[in-house]
Structure formats: C-alpha cells, structure tokens
C-alpha cells in the first residue's frame, strides 16, 4: 500500500506534461516524505527480525518463543506504521514547489 501511495503522490505532484522520463527520473523530486516515528521503529524491528531469522538455524533457536514474539512484534509495528501513514497521510508528504 505504501508503494502504491508513493506512485500516486508522484503522479499527482508531477507538473504537466507528465512523461515517463519525468516520472521515473530520480533527479526530479516533486515531494518529500517525512517518516513517522513508528515507521522508523518498524524498520529497525524488521531488520532485527531478518537477522534473527537467518541466524536461527545456525544457533538452533528456530522454534524459540522469542523468535515468535519478534515475528508478532514485527507484524504489530508494520500494522501500526501503515495506520500512521493512513491517519497522518497529508502531514507526512511535503510537496516541493517551483520545479
């Protein structure tokens, strides 16, 4: 959903004429996304989950309750992050004028 929202914001903030070369040009910034605190926490938790999941078979804790709690925590922070972008939507996107 977040990626679809970014594509939508990019389309809406691109001045006319809208071309594919302007749309996909990373040097032509039209909006700035301000991440919420929970989204930063979510990113950290997801990275910890990836590292822990990859290390689990090596250190023989694949069935650990702590790993399962980390999975649940990651699911919760992901849902909370999605809700924060939904709730604060317009406050997290700053349109860059004059481009």
Tab-separated table of N, CA and C in Angstrom:
chain	number	residue	atom	x	y	z
A	1	UNK	N	0.821	-1.194	0.000
A	1	UNK	CA	0.000	0.000	0.000
A	1	UNK	C	0.864	1.256	0.000
A	2	UNK	N	1.968	1.196	0.731
A	2	UNK	CA	2.855	2.356	0.809
A	2	UNK	C	3.463	2.663	-0.557
A	3	UNK	N	3.865	1.639	-1.272
A	3	UNK	CA	4.454	1.840	-2.597
A	3	UNK	C	3.414	2.401	-3.557
A	4	UNK	N	2.189	1.901	-3.493
A	4	UNK	CA	1.121	2.433	-4.341
A	4	UNK	C	0.850	3.897	-4.006
A	5	UNK	N	0.889	4.248	-2.738
A	5	UNK	CA	0.679	5.638	-2.329
A	5	UNK	C	1.795	6.537	-2.848
A	6	UNK	N	3.029	6.041	-2.833
A	6	UNK	CA	4.152	6.832	-3.352
A	6	UNK	C	3.991	7.067	-4.854
A	7	UNK	N	3.588	6.043	-5.590
A	7	UNK	CA	3.351	6.215	-7.024
A	7	UNK	C	2.235	7.231	-7.272
A	8	UNK	N	1.185	7.185	-6.459
A	8	UNK	CA	0.072	8.122	-6.611
A	8	UNK	C	0.522	9.555	-6.323
A	9	UNK	N	1.258	9.749	-5.232
A	9	UNK	CA	1.749	11.089	-4.882
A	9	UNK	C	2.678	11.602	-5.972
A	10	UNK	N	3.531	10.745	-6.484
A	10	UNK	CA	4.442	11.145	-7.560
A	10	UNK	C	3.652	11.609	-8.776
A	11	UNK	N	2.620	10.872	-9.140
A	11	UNK	CA	1.803	11.236	-10.301
A	11	UNK	C	1.087	12.566	-10.069
A	12	UNK	N	0.506	12.724	-8.877
A	12	UNK	CA	-0.274	13.933	-8.586
A	12	UNK	C	0.593	15.195	-8.488
A	13	UNK	N	1.842	15.060	-8.061
A	13	UNK	CA	2.695	16.234	-7.868
A	13	UNK	C	3.561	16.551	-9.081
A	14	UNK	N	3.561	15.693	-10.075
A	14	UNK	CA	4.352	15.933	-11.275
A	14	UNK	C	3.656	16.968	-12.146
A	15	UNK	N	4.349	18.050	-12.519
A	15	UNK	CA	3.697	19.061	-13.363
A	15	UNK	C	3.473	18.534	-14.776
A	16	UNK	N	2.492	19.104	-15.423
A	16	UNK	CA	2.191	18.700	-16.799
A	16	UNK	C	3.213	19.324	-17.733
A	17	UNK	N	3.533	18.731	-18.815
A	17	UNK	CA	3.100	17.421	-19.282
A	17	UNK	C	3.810	16.301	-18.520
A	18	UNK	N	3.052	15.326	-18.106
A	18	UNK	CA	3.597	14.185	-17.366
A	18	UNK	C	4.116	13.159	-18.365
A	19	UNK	N	5.394	12.913	-18.323
A	19	UNK	CA	6.002	11.925	-19.217
A	19	UNK	C	6.655	10.834	-18.376
A	20	UNK	N	6.866	9.695	-18.993
A	20	UNK	CA	7.514	8.591	-18.278
A	20	UNK	C	8.942	8.956	-17.891
A	21	UNK	N	9.631	9.702	-18.740
A	21	UNK	CA	11.009	10.064	-18.403
A	21	UNK	C	11.044	10.996	-17.196
A	22	UNK	N	10.068	11.907	-17.067
A	22	UNK	CA	9.995	12.765	-15.878
A	22	UNK	C	9.533	11.955	-14.667
A	23	UNK	N	8.588	11.056	-14.876
A	23	UNK	CA	8.016	10.266	-13.780
A	23	UNK	C	9.074	9.398	-13.105
A	24	UNK	N	9.936	8.770	-13.892
A	24	UNK	CA	10.930	7.851	-13.337
A	24	UNK	C	12.312	8.483	-13.161
A	25	UNK	N	12.428	9.786	-13.342
A	25	UNK	CA	13.706	10.471	-13.160
A	25	UNK	C	13.908	10.774	-11.670
A	26	UNK	N	14.865	10.106	-11.006
A	26	UNK	CA	15.055	10.324	-9.568
A	26	UNK	C	15.640	11.700	-9.244
A	27	UNK	N	16.187	12.379	-10.235
A	27	UNK	CA	16.746	13.718	-10.003
A	27	UNK	C	15.666	14.783	-9.968
A	28	UNK	N	14.469	14.462	-10.428
A	28	UNK	CA	13.369	15.410	-10.483
A	28	UNK	C	12.429	15.153	-9.305
A	29	UNK	N	12.771	15.715	-8.147
A	29	UNK	CA	11.982	15.487	-6.927
A	29	UNK	C	10.762	16.403	-6.908
A	30	UNK	N	9.604	15.843	-6.625
A	30	UNK	CA	8.373	16.635	-6.553
A	30	UNK	C	7.752	16.614	-5.168
A	31	UNK	N	8.145	15.655	-4.346
A	31	UNK	CA	7.582	15.553	-2.997
A	31	UNK	C	8.622	14.936	-2.073
A	32	UNK	N	8.487	15.267	-0.801
A	32	UNK	CA	9.383	14.719	0.218
A	32	UNK	C	8.526	14.012	1.260
A	33	UNK	N	8.882	12.789	1.576
A	33	UNK	CA	8.150	12.001	2.558
A	33	UNK	C	8.831	12.126	3.912
A	34	UNK	N	8.071	12.512	4.913
A	34	UNK	CA	8.588	12.602	6.280
A	34	UNK	C	8.141	11.359	7.033
A	35	UNK	N	9.067	10.452	7.333
A	35	UNK	CA	8.665	9.220	8.007
A	35	UNK	C	8.183	9.483	9.434
A	36	UNK	N	7.239	8.676	9.868
A	36	UNK	CA	6.737	8.780	11.239
A	36	UNK	C	7.677	7.998	12.159
A	37	UNK	N	7.573	8.263	13.445
A	37	UNK	CA	8.431	7.582	14.414
A	37	UNK	C	8.205	6.078	14.385
A	38	UNK	N	6.944	5.663	14.337
A	38	UNK	CA	6.657	4.221	14.358
A	38	UNK	C	7.193	3.543	13.101
A	39	UNK	N	7.261	4.260	11.979
A	39	UNK	CA	7.813	3.639	10.768
A	39	UNK	C	9.317	3.422	10.911
A	40	UNK	N	9.997	4.316	11.624
A	40	UNK	CA	11.426	4.115	11.873
A	40	UNK	C	11.647	2.936	12.826
A	41	UNK	N	10.797	2.834	13.842
A	41	UNK	CA	10.865	1.697	14.760
A	41	UNK	C	10.589	0.408	13.990
A	42	UNK	N	9.605	0.447	13.107
A	42	UNK	CA	9.237	-0.715	12.312
A	42	UNK	C	10.403	-1.181	11.446
A	43	UNK	N	11.105	-0.256	10.827
A	43	UNK	CA	12.260	-0.611	10.006
A	43	UNK	C	13.326	-1.311	10.844
A	44	UNK	N	13.596	-0.785	12.016
A	44	UNK	CA	14.588	-1.408	12.907
A	44	UNK	C	14.154	-2.807	13.320
A	45	UNK	N	12.891	-2.966	13.680
A	45	UNK	CA	12.381	-4.279	14.111
A	45	UNK	C	12.437	-5.279	12.951
A	46	UNK	N	12.101	-4.823	11.744
A	46	UNK	CA	12.162	-5.712	10.589
A	46	UNK	C	13.596	-6.173	10.304
A	47	UNK	N	14.562	-5.260	10.416
A	47	UNK	CA	15.955	-5.642	10.197
A	47	UNK	C	16.434	-6.626	11.259
A	48	UNK	N	16.020	-6.417	12.499
A	48	UNK	CA	16.370	-7.357	13.574
A	48	UNK	C	15.740	-8.723	13.301
A	49	UNK	N	14.493	-8.727	12.824
A	49	UNK	CA	13.821	-9.990	12.508
A	49	UNK	C	14.545	-10.740	11.394
A	50	UNK	N	14.966	-10.040	10.365
A	50	UNK	CA	15.694	-10.694	9.267
A	50	UNK	C	16.983	-11.316	9.800
A	51	UNK	N	17.739	-10.560	10.579
A	51	UNK	CA	18.997	-11.081	11.125
A	51	UNK	C	18.743	-12.277	12.048
A	52	UNK	N	17.742	-12.169	12.909
A	52	UNK	CA	17.439	-13.263	13.841
A	52	UNK	C	16.934	-14.496	13.098
A	53	UNK	N	16.126	-14.306	12.076
A	53	UNK	CA	15.607	-15.447	11.315
A	53	UNK	C	16.707	-16.156	10.540
A	54	UNK	N	17.646	-15.381	10.013
A	54	UNK	CA	18.759	-16.004	9.297
A	54	UNK	C	19.716	-16.726	10.247
A	55	UNK	N	19.852	-16.212	11.449
A	55	UNK	CA	20.749	-16.821	12.427
A	55	UNK	C	20.103	-17.984	13.176
A	56	UNK	N	18.797	-18.074	13.162
A	56	UNK	CA	18.080	-19.091	13.941
A	56	UNK	C	18.536	-20.516	13.662
A	57	UNK	N	18.647	-20.945	12.403
A	57	UNK	CA	19.092	-22.322	12.168
A	57	UNK	C	20.543	-22.560	12.597
A	58	UNK	N	21.366	-21.539	12.477
A	58	UNK	CA	22.779	-21.679	12.823
A	58	UNK	C	22.943	-21.899	14.329
A	59	UNK	N	22.182	-21.142	15.112
A	59	UNK	CA	22.299	-21.213	16.566
A	59	UNK	C	21.221	-22.086	17.209
A	60	UNK	N	20.457	-22.801	16.365
A	60	UNK	CA	19.469	-23.774	16.813
A	60	UNK	C	18.383	-23.177	17.714
A	61	UNK	N	17.856	-22.031	17.304
A	61	UNK	CA	16.713	-21.475	18.036
A	61	UNK	C	15.564	-21.132	17.080
A	62	UNK	N	15.401	-21.969	16.038
A	62	UNK	CA	14.360	-21.735	15.038
A	62	UNK	C	12.959	-21.836	15.640
A	63	UNK	N	12.763	-22.660	16.661
A	63	UNK	CA	11.447	-22.815	17.285
A	63	UNK	C	11.331	-22.028	18.590
A	64	UNK	N	12.198	-21.074	18.787
A	64	UNK	CA	12.223	-20.306	20.033
A	64	UNK	C	10.988	-19.410	20.169
A	65	UNK	N	10.492	-19.310	21.388
A	65	UNK	CA	9.357	-18.424	21.670
A	65	UNK	C	9.753	-16.970	21.446
A	66	UNK	N	11.031	-16.646	21.660
A	66	UNK	CA	11.497	-15.280	21.455
A	66	UNK	C	11.446	-14.871	19.984
A	67	UNK	N	11.756	-15.799	19.108
A	67	UNK	CA	11.669	-15.521	17.674
A	67	UNK	C	10.214	-15.337	17.257
A	68	UNK	N	9.325	-16.143	17.822
A	68	UNK	CA	7.903	-15.995	17.517
A	68	UNK	C	7.362	-14.673	18.045
A	69	UNK	N	7.820	-14.258	19.218
A	69	UNK	CA	7.415	-12.947	19.753
A	69	UNK	C	7.921	-11.837	18.837
A	70	UNK	N	9.139	-11.980	18.327
A	70	UNK	CA	9.688	-10.988	17.402
A	70	UNK	C	8.875	-10.925	16.122
A	71	UNK	N	8.398	-12.071	15.636
A	71	UNK	CA	7.527	-12.078	14.454
A	71	UNK	C	6.241	-11.301	14.735
A	72	UNK	N	5.647	-11.553	15.896
A	72	UNK	CA	4.408	-10.853	16.262
A	72	UNK	C	4.647	-9.353	16.445
A	73	UNK	N	5.764	-9.010	17.069
A	73	UNK	CA	6.110	-7.602	17.245
A	73	UNK	C	6.297	-6.919	15.893
A	74	UNK	N	6.925	-7.611	14.962
A	74	UNK	CA	7.111	-7.062	13.615
A	74	UNK	C	5.769	-6.861	12.924
A	75	UNK	N	4.880	-7.812	13.057
A	75	UNK	CA	3.545	-7.665	12.461
A	75	UNK	C	2.810	-6.476	13.071
A	76	UNK	N	2.912	-6.314	14.379
A	76	UNK	CA	2.249	-5.193	15.050
A	76	UNK	C	2.826	-3.853	14.601
A	77	UNK	N	4.155	-3.737	14.562
A	77	UNK	CA	4.745	-2.455	14.171
A	77	UNK	C	4.488	-2.146	12.695
A	78	UNK	N	4.406	-3.177	11.862
A	78	UNK	CA	4.074	-2.961	10.457
A	78	UNK	C	2.654	-2.428	10.314
A	79	UNK	N	1.710	-3.020	11.041
A	79	UNK	CA	0.324	-2.539	11.004
A	79	UNK	C	0.227	-1.130	11.585
A	80	UNK	N	0.946	-0.872	12.667
A	80	UNK	CA	0.920	0.463	13.274
A	80	UNK	C	1.527	1.498	12.333
A	81	UNK	N	2.576	1.134	11.630
A	81	UNK	CA	3.193	2.044	10.675
A	81	UNK	C	2.238	2.350	9.521
A	82	UNK	N	1.582	1.323	9.005
A	82	UNK	CA	0.612	1.531	7.930
A	82	UNK	C	-0.522	2.439	8.398
A	83	UNK	N	-1.003	2.224	9.617
A	83	UNK	CA	-2.063	3.070	10.154
A	83	UNK	C	-1.588	4.509	10.332
A	84	UNK	N	-0.339	4.687	10.779
A	84	UNK	CA	0.157	6.053	10.986
A	84	UNK	C	0.209	6.812	9.671
A	85	UNK	N	0.607	6.142	8.585
A	85	UNK	CA	0.611	6.809	7.284
A	85	UNK	C	-0.804	7.084	6.806
A	86	UNK	N	-1.729	6.193	7.105
A	86	UNK	CA	-3.129	6.423	6.744
A	86	UNK	C	-3.696	7.593	7.547
A	87	UNK	N	-3.430	7.605	8.843
A	87	UNK	CA	-4.001	8.619	9.738
A	87	UNK	C	-3.388	10.000	9.503
A	88	UNK	N	-2.063	10.048	9.371
A	88	UNK	CA	-1.385	11.336	9.220
A	88	UNK	C	-1.097	11.688	7.766
A	89	UNK	N	-1.580	10.892	6.835
A	89	UNK	CA	-1.328	10.988	5.405
A	89	UNK	C	-0.774	12.280	4.858
A	90	UNK	N	-1.572	13.314	4.838
A	90	UNK	CA	-1.147	14.575	4.216
A	90	UNK	C	-0.053	15.281	5.003
A	91	UNK	N	0.053	15.013	6.292
A	91	UNK	CA	1.087	15.646	7.107
A	91	UNK	C	2.462	15.038	6.856
A	92	UNK	N	2.507	13.830	6.320
A	92	UNK	CA	3.794	13.168	6.100
A	92	UNK	C	4.367	13.451	4.716
A	93	UNK	N	3.579	14.057	3.833
A	93	UNK	CA	4.046	14.352	2.479
A	93	UNK	C	4.169	15.857	2.326
A	94	UNK	N	5.361	16.302	1.915
A	94	UNK	CA	5.600	17.723	1.664
A	94	UNK	C	5.866	17.884	0.183
A	95	UNK	N	4.984	18.635	-0.500
A	95	UNK	CA	5.141	18.867	-1.930
A	95	UNK	C	6.194	19.950	-2.118
A	96	UNK	N	7.146	19.683	-3.006
A	96	UNK	CA	8.210	20.635	-3.297
A	96	UNK	C	7.733	21.536	-4.437
A	97	UNK	N	7.646	22.816	-4.168
A	97	UNK	CA	7.156	23.780	-5.151
A	97	UNK	C	8.295	24.275	-6.040
A	98	UNK	N	7.914	24.831	-7.170
A	98	UNK	CA	8.868	25.508	-8.039
A	98	UNK	C	9.716	24.620	-8.911
A	99	UNK	N	9.273	23.414	-9.154
A	99	UNK	CA	10.053	22.516	-10.012
A	99	UNK	C	9.392	22.389	-11.349
